[in-house]
Coordinates of N, CA and C and ligand atoms in Angstrom, one line a residue:
X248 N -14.5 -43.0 31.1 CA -13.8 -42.8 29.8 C -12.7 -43.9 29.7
X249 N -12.2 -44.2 28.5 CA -11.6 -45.5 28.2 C -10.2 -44.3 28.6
X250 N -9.2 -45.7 29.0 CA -7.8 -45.3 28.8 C -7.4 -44.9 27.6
X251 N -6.5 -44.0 26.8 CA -5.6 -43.7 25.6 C -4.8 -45.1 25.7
X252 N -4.7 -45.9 24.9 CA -3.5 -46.6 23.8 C -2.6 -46.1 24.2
X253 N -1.4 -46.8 24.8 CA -0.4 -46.0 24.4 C 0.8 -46.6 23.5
X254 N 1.6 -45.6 22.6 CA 2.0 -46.6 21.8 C 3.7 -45.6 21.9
X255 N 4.6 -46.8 21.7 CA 6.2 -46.0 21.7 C 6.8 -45.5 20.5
X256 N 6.9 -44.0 20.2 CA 7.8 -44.0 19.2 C 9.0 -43.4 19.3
X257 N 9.7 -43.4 17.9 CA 10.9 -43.3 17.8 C 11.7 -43.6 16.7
X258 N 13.2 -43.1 16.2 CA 14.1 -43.1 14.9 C 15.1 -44.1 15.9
X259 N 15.2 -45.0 15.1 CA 16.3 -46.1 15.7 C 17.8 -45.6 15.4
X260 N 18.7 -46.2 15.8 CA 19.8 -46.3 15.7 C 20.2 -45.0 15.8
X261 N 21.2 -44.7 14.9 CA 22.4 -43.6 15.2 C 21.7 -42.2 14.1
X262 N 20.4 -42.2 13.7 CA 19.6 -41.8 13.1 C 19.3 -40.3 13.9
X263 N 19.6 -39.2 12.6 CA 18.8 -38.2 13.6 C 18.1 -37.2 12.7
X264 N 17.2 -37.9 11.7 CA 16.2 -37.5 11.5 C 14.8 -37.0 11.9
X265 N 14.8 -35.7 12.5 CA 13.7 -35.1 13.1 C 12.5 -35.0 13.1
X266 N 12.3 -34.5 11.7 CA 10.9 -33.7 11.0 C 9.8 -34.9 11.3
X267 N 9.9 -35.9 10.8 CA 9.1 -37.2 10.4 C 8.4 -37.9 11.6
X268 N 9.2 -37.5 12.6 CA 9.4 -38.2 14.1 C 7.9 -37.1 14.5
X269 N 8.2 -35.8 14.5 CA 7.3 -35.0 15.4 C 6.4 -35.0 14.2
X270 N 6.1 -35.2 13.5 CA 4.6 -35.3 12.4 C 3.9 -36.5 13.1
X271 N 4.5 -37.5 13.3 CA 3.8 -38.9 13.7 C 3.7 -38.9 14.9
X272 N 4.2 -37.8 15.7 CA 3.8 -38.1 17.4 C 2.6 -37.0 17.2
X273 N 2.3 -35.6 16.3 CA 1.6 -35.1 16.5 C 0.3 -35.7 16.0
X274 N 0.5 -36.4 14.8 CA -0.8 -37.3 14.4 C -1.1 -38.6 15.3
X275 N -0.5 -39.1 15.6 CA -1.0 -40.2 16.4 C -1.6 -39.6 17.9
X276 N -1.0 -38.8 18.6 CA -1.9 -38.2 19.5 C -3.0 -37.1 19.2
X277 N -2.9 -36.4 18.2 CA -4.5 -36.3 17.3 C -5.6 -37.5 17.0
X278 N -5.1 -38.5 16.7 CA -5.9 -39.5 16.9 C -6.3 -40.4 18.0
X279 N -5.9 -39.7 19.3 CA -5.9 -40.2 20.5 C -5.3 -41.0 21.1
X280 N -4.6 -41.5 20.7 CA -3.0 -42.0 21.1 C -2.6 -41.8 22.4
X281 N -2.3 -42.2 23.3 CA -0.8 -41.9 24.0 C 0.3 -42.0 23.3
X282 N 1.0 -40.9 23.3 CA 2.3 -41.5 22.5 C 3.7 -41.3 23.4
X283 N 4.2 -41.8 23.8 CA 5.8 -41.7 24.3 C 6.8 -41.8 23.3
X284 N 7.3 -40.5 23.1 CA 7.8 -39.9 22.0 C 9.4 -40.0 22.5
X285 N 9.9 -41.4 22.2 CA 11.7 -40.9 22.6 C 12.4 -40.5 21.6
X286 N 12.1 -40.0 20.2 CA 12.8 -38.5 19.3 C 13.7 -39.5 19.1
X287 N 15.1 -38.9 18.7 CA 16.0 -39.2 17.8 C 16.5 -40.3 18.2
X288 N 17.9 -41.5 17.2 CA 19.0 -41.8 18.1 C 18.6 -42.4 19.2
X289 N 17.6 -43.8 19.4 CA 17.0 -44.6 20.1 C 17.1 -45.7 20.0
X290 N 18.0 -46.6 21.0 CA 18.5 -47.9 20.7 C 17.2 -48.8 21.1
X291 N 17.7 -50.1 20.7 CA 16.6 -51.0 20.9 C 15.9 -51.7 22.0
X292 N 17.2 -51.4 23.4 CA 16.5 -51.4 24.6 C 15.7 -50.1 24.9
X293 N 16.3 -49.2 24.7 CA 15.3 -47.9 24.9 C 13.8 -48.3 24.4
X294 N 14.1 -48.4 23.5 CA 12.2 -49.3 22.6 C 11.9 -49.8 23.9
X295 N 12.7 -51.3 24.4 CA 11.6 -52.3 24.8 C 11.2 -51.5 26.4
X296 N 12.5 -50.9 26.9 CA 12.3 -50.6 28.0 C 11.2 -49.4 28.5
X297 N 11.0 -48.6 27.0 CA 10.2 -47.7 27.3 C 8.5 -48.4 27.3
X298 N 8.8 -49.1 26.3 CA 7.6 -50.1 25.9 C 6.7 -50.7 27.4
X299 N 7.9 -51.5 28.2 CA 7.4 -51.9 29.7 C 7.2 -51.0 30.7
X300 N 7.9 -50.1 31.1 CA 7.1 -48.7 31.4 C 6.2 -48.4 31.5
X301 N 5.6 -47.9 30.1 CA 4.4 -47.8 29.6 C 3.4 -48.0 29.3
X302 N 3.5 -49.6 29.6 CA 2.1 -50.6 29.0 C 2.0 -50.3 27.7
X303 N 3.0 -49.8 26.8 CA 2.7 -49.7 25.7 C 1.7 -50.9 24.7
X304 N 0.9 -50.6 23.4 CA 0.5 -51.8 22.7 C 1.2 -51.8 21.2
X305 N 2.0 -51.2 21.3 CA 3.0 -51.2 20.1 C 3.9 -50.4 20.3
X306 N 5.0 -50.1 19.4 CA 6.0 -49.9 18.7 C 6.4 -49.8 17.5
X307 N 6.7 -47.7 17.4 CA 6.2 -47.6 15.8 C 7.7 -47.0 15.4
X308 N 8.7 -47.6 15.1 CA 9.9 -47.2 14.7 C 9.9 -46.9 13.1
X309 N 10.8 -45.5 13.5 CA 11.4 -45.0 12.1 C 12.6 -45.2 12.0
X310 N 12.7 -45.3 10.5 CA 14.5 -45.4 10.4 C 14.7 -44.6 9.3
X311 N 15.4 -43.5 8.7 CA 15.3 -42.8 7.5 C 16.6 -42.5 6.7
X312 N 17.9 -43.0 7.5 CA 19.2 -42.9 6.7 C 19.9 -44.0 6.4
X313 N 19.0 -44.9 5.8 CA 19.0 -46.4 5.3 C 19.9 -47.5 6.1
X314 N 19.8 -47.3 7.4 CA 20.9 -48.6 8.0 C 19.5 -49.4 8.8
X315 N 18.6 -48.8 8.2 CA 17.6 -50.1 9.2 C 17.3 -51.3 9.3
X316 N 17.9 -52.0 8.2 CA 17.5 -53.0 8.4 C 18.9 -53.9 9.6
X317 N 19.7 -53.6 9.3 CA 20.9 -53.5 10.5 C 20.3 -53.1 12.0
X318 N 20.1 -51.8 12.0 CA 19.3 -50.9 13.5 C 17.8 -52.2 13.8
X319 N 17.2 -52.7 13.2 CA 15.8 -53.1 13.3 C 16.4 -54.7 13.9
X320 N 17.1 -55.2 13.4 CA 17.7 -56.8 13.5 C 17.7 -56.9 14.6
X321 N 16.8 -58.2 15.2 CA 16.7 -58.6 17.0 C 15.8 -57.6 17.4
X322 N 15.1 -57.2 17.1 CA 13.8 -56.1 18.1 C 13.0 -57.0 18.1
X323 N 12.3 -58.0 17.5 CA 11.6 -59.2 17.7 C 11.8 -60.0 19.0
X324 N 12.7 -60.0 18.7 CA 13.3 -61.4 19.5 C 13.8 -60.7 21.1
X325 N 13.8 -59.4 20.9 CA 14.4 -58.1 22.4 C 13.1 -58.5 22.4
X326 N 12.0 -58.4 22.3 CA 10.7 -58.0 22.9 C 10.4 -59.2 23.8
X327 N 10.6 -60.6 22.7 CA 9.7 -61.3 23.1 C 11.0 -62.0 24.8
X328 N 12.3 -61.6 24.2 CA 12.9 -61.8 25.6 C 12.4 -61.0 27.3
X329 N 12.3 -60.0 26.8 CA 11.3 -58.9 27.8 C 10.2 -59.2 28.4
X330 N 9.2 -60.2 27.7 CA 7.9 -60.7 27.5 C 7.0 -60.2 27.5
X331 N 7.5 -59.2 26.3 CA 6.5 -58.1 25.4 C 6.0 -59.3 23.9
X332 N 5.9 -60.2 24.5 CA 5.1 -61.4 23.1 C 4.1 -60.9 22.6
X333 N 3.3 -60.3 23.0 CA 2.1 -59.5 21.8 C 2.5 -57.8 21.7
X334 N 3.5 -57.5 21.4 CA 3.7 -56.0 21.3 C 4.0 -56.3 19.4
X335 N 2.6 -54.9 19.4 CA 2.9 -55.0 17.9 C 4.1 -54.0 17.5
X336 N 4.6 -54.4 16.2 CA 5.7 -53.6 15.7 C 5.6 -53.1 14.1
X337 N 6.1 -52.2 14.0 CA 5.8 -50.7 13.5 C 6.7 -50.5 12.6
X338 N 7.3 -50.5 11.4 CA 8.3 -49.8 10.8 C 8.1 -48.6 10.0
X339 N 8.8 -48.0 9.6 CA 8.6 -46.9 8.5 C 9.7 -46.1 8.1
X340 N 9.5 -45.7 6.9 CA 10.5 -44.9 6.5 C 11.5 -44.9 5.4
X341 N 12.7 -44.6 5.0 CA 13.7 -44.9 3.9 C 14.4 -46.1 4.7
X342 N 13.8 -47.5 4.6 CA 14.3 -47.8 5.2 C 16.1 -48.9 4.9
X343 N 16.3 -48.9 3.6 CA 17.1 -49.2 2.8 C 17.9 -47.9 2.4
X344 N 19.0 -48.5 1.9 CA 19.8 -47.6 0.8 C 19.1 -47.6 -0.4
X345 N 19.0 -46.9 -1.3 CA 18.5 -47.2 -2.6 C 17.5 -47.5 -3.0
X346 N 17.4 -48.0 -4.4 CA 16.0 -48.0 -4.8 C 15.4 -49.5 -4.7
X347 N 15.5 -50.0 -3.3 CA 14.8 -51.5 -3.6 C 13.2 -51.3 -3.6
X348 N 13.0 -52.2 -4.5 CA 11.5 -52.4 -4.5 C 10.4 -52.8 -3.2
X349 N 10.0 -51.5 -3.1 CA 9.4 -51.6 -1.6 C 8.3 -53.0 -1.2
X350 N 8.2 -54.0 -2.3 CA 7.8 -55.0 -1.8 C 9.2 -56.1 -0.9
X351 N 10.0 -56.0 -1.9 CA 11.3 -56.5 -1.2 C 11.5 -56.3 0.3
X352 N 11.3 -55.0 0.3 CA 11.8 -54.3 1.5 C 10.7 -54.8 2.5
X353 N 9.4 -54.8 2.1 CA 8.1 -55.0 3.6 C 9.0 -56.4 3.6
X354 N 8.9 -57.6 2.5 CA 8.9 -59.3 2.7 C 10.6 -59.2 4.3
X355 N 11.5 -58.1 3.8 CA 12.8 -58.5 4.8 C 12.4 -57.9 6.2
X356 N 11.8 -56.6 6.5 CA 10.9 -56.3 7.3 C 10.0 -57.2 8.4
X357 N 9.3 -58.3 7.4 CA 8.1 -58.7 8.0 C 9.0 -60.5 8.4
X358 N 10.2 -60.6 7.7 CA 10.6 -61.8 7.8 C 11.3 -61.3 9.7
X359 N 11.6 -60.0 9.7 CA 12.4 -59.8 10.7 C 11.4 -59.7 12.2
X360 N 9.9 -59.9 11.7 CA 8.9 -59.7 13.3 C 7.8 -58.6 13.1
X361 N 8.4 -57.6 12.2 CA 7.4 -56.9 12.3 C 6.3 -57.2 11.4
X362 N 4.9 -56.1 12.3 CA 3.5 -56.5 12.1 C 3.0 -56.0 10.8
X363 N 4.0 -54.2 10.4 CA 3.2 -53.4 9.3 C 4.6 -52.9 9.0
X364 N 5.0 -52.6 7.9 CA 5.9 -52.2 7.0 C 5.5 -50.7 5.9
X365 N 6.2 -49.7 6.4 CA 5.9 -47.9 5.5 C 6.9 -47.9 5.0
X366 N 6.4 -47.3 3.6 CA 7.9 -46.7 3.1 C 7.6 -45.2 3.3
X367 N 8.4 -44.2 2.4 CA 8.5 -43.0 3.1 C 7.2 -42.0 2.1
X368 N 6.4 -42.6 1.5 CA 5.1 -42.0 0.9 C 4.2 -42.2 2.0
X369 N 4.2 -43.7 2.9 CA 3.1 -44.2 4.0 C 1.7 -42.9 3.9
X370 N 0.6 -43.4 3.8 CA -0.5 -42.8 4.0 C -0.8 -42.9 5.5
X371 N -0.5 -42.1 5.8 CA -0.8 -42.1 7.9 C -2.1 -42.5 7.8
X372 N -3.2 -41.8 7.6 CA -4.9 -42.2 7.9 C -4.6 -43.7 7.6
X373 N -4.3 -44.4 6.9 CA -4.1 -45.5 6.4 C -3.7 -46.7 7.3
X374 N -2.3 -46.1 7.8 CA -1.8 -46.6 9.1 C -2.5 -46.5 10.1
X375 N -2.9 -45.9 10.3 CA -3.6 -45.6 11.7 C -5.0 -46.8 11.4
X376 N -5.7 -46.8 11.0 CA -6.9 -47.9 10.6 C -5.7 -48.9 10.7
X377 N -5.0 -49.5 9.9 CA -4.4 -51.0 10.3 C -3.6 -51.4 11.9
X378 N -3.5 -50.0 12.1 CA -3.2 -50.2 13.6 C -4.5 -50.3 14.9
X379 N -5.4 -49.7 14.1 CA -6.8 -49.8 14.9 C -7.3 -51.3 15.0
X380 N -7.0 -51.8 13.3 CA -7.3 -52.9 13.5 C -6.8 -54.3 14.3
X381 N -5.3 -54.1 14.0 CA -4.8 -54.8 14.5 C -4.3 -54.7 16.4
X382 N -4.6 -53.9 16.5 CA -5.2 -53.8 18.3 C -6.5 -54.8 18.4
X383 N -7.7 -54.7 17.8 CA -8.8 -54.8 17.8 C -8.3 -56.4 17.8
X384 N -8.1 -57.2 16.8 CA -7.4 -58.5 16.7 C -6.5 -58.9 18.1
X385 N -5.5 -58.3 18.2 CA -4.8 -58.7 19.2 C -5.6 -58.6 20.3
X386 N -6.5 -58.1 21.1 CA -7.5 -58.1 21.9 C -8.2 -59.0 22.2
X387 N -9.0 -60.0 20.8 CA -9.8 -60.6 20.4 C -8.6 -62.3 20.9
X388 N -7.7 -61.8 20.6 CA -6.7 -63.1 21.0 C -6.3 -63.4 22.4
X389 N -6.5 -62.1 23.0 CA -5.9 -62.1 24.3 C -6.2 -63.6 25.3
Ligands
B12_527 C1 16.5 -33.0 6.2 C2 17.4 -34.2 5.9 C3 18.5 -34.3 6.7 C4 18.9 -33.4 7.9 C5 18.1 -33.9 9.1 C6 17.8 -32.8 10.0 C7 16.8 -33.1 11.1 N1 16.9 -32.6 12.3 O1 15.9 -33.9 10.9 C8 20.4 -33.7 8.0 C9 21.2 -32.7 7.1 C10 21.0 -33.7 9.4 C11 20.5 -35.1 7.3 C12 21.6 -35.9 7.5 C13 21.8 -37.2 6.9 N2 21.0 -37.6 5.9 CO1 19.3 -36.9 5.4 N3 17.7 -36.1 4.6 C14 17.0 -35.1 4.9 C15 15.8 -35.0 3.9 C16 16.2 -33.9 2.9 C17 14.5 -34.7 4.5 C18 14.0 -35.6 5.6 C19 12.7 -35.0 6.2 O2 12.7 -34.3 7.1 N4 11.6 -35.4 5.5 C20 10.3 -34.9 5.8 C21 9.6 -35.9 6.8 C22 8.1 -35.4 7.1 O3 9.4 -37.2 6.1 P1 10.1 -38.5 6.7 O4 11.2 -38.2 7.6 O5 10.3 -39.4 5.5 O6 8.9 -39.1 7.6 C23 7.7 -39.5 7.1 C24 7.6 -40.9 6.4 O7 8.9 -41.5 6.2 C25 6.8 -41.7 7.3 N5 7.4 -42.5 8.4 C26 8.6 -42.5 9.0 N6 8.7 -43.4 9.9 C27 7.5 -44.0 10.0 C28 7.0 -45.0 10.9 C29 5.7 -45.5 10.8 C30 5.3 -46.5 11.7 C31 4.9 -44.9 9.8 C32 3.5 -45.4 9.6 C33 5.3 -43.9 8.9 C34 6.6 -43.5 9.1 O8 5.9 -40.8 8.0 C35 6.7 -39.6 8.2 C36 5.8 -38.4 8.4 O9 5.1 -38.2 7.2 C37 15.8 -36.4 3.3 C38 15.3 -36.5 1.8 C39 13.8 -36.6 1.7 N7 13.3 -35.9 0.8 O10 13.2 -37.3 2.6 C40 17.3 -36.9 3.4 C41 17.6 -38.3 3.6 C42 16.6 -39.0 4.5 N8 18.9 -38.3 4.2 C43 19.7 -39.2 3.8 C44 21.1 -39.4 4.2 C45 21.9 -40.5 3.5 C46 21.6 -38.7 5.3 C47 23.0 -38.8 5.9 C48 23.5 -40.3 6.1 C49 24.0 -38.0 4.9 C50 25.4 -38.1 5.3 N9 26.2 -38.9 4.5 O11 25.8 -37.6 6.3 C51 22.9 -38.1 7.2 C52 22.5 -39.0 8.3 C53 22.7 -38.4 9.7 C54 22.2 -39.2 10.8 N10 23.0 -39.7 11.7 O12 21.0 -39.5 10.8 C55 19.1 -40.1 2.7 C56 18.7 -41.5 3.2 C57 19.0 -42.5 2.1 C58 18.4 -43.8 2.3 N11 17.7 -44.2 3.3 O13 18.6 -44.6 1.4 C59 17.9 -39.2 2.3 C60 16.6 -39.9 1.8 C61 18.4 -38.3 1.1 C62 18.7 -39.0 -0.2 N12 17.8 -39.0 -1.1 O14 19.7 -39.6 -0.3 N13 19.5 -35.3 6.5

C-alpha cells in the first residue's frame, strides 16, 4: 500500500479561529491525507519545522481575523531557507480586512510564494483536486 501524503495544517499568527481548522483536518484526512494538525496560533517556524518532521508535501494555512497577509509574509522564503524548495503552499480564509476583491487578494497572496489562494466560500472538493494535481506535477518535476 502507498504511503498517506502528508500535508501540515494550521491558523497562523495570533489567530484563534477554531471551527474551520477542524473541518479541514477532518476533510483532508477523509480524503486520505496525513494531516498534522497544529490547530490554532501557529507561528511560521512551527509551519516549517513541523513540515521537516514530517516529510510533509505541503502546507495549508489559514488565517481568518484578517492580519494574514502580515502573519503569511516570509513563509516562502522560511521554507526555501529550511530547504523545503518544493513545499507547496496553501492559503485560505478571511484573509484581509474587508471587502477586497478576492482577485486582489489571490494576485498579493501568490506574489507572496504561494501555490493556491481560498477565500472563505473555498469549495474543498475543489481544493483538494488542485492539490492532487499539483502533487502530481511536482512529482513529475522531481
Ligand atoms: C466564531 C467567530 C469567532 C470566535 C472564534 C471561536 C473559535 N474557537 O473558533 C471568537 C469570538 C473567539 C472570535 C474572535 C475574533 N474574531 Co471572529 N468570527 C467568528 C465567526 C462568527 C465564525 C468563524 C467560523 O467558525 N466560521 C465557520 C468555519 C467553518 O469557516 P471558516 O473559519 O471560514 O473556515 C472555512 C473557510 O475559510 C476555508 N478555509 C480556511 N482556511 C483554509 C485553508 C485552505 C488551504 C482552504 C482550501 C480553505 C480554507 O475552509 C474552512 C472550512 O470550510 C466569523 C464570521 C464568519 N461568519 O465567518 C468571525 C470573524 C472571522 N471574526 C472576525 C474578527 C475581526 C475577530 C476578532 C479580531 C474580533 C475582535 N476584535 O476581537 C477576534 C480575533 C481573535 C483572535 N485572536 O483570533 C472577522 C474577521 C474579519 C476579517 N478577516 O476581515 C470575522 C469574519 C467577522 C466579521 N465579519 O467581521 N471570532
Amino acid at each position: 500500500m502507498n504511503k498517506p501524503t502528508t500535508v501540515v495544517l494550521g491558523v497562523i499568527g495570533a489567530d484563534c479561529h477554531s471551527v474551520g481548522n477542524k473541518i479541514l483536518e477532518m476533510f483532508f484526512a477523509d480524503k486520505g491525507y496525513h494531516v498534522v494538525n497544529l490547530g490554532v496560533m501557529v507561528s511560521q517556524e512551527e509551519f516549517i519545522h513541523a513540515a521537516l518532521e514530517t516529510d510533509a508535501r505541503a502546507i495549508l494555512v489559514s488565517s481568518l481575523y484578517g492580519h494574514g497577509e502580515i502573519d503569511c509574509q516570509g513563509l516562502r522564503e522560511g521554507c526555501r531557507e529550511a530547504g523545503l524548495d518544493d513545499m507547496l503552499l496553501y492559503v485560505g480564509g478571511n484573509l484581509v480586512v474587508g471587502k477586497t476583491p478576492f482577485e486582489t487578494v489571490e494576485r498579493k497572496f501568490k506574489a507572496m510564494g504561494f501555490d493556491r489562494v481560498f477565500g472563505p466560500h473555498a469549495n474543498l472538493e475543489e481544493a483538494v483536486a488542485l492539490l492532487e494535481d499539483d502533487l502530481r506535477r511536482h512529482a513529475k518535476s522531481d
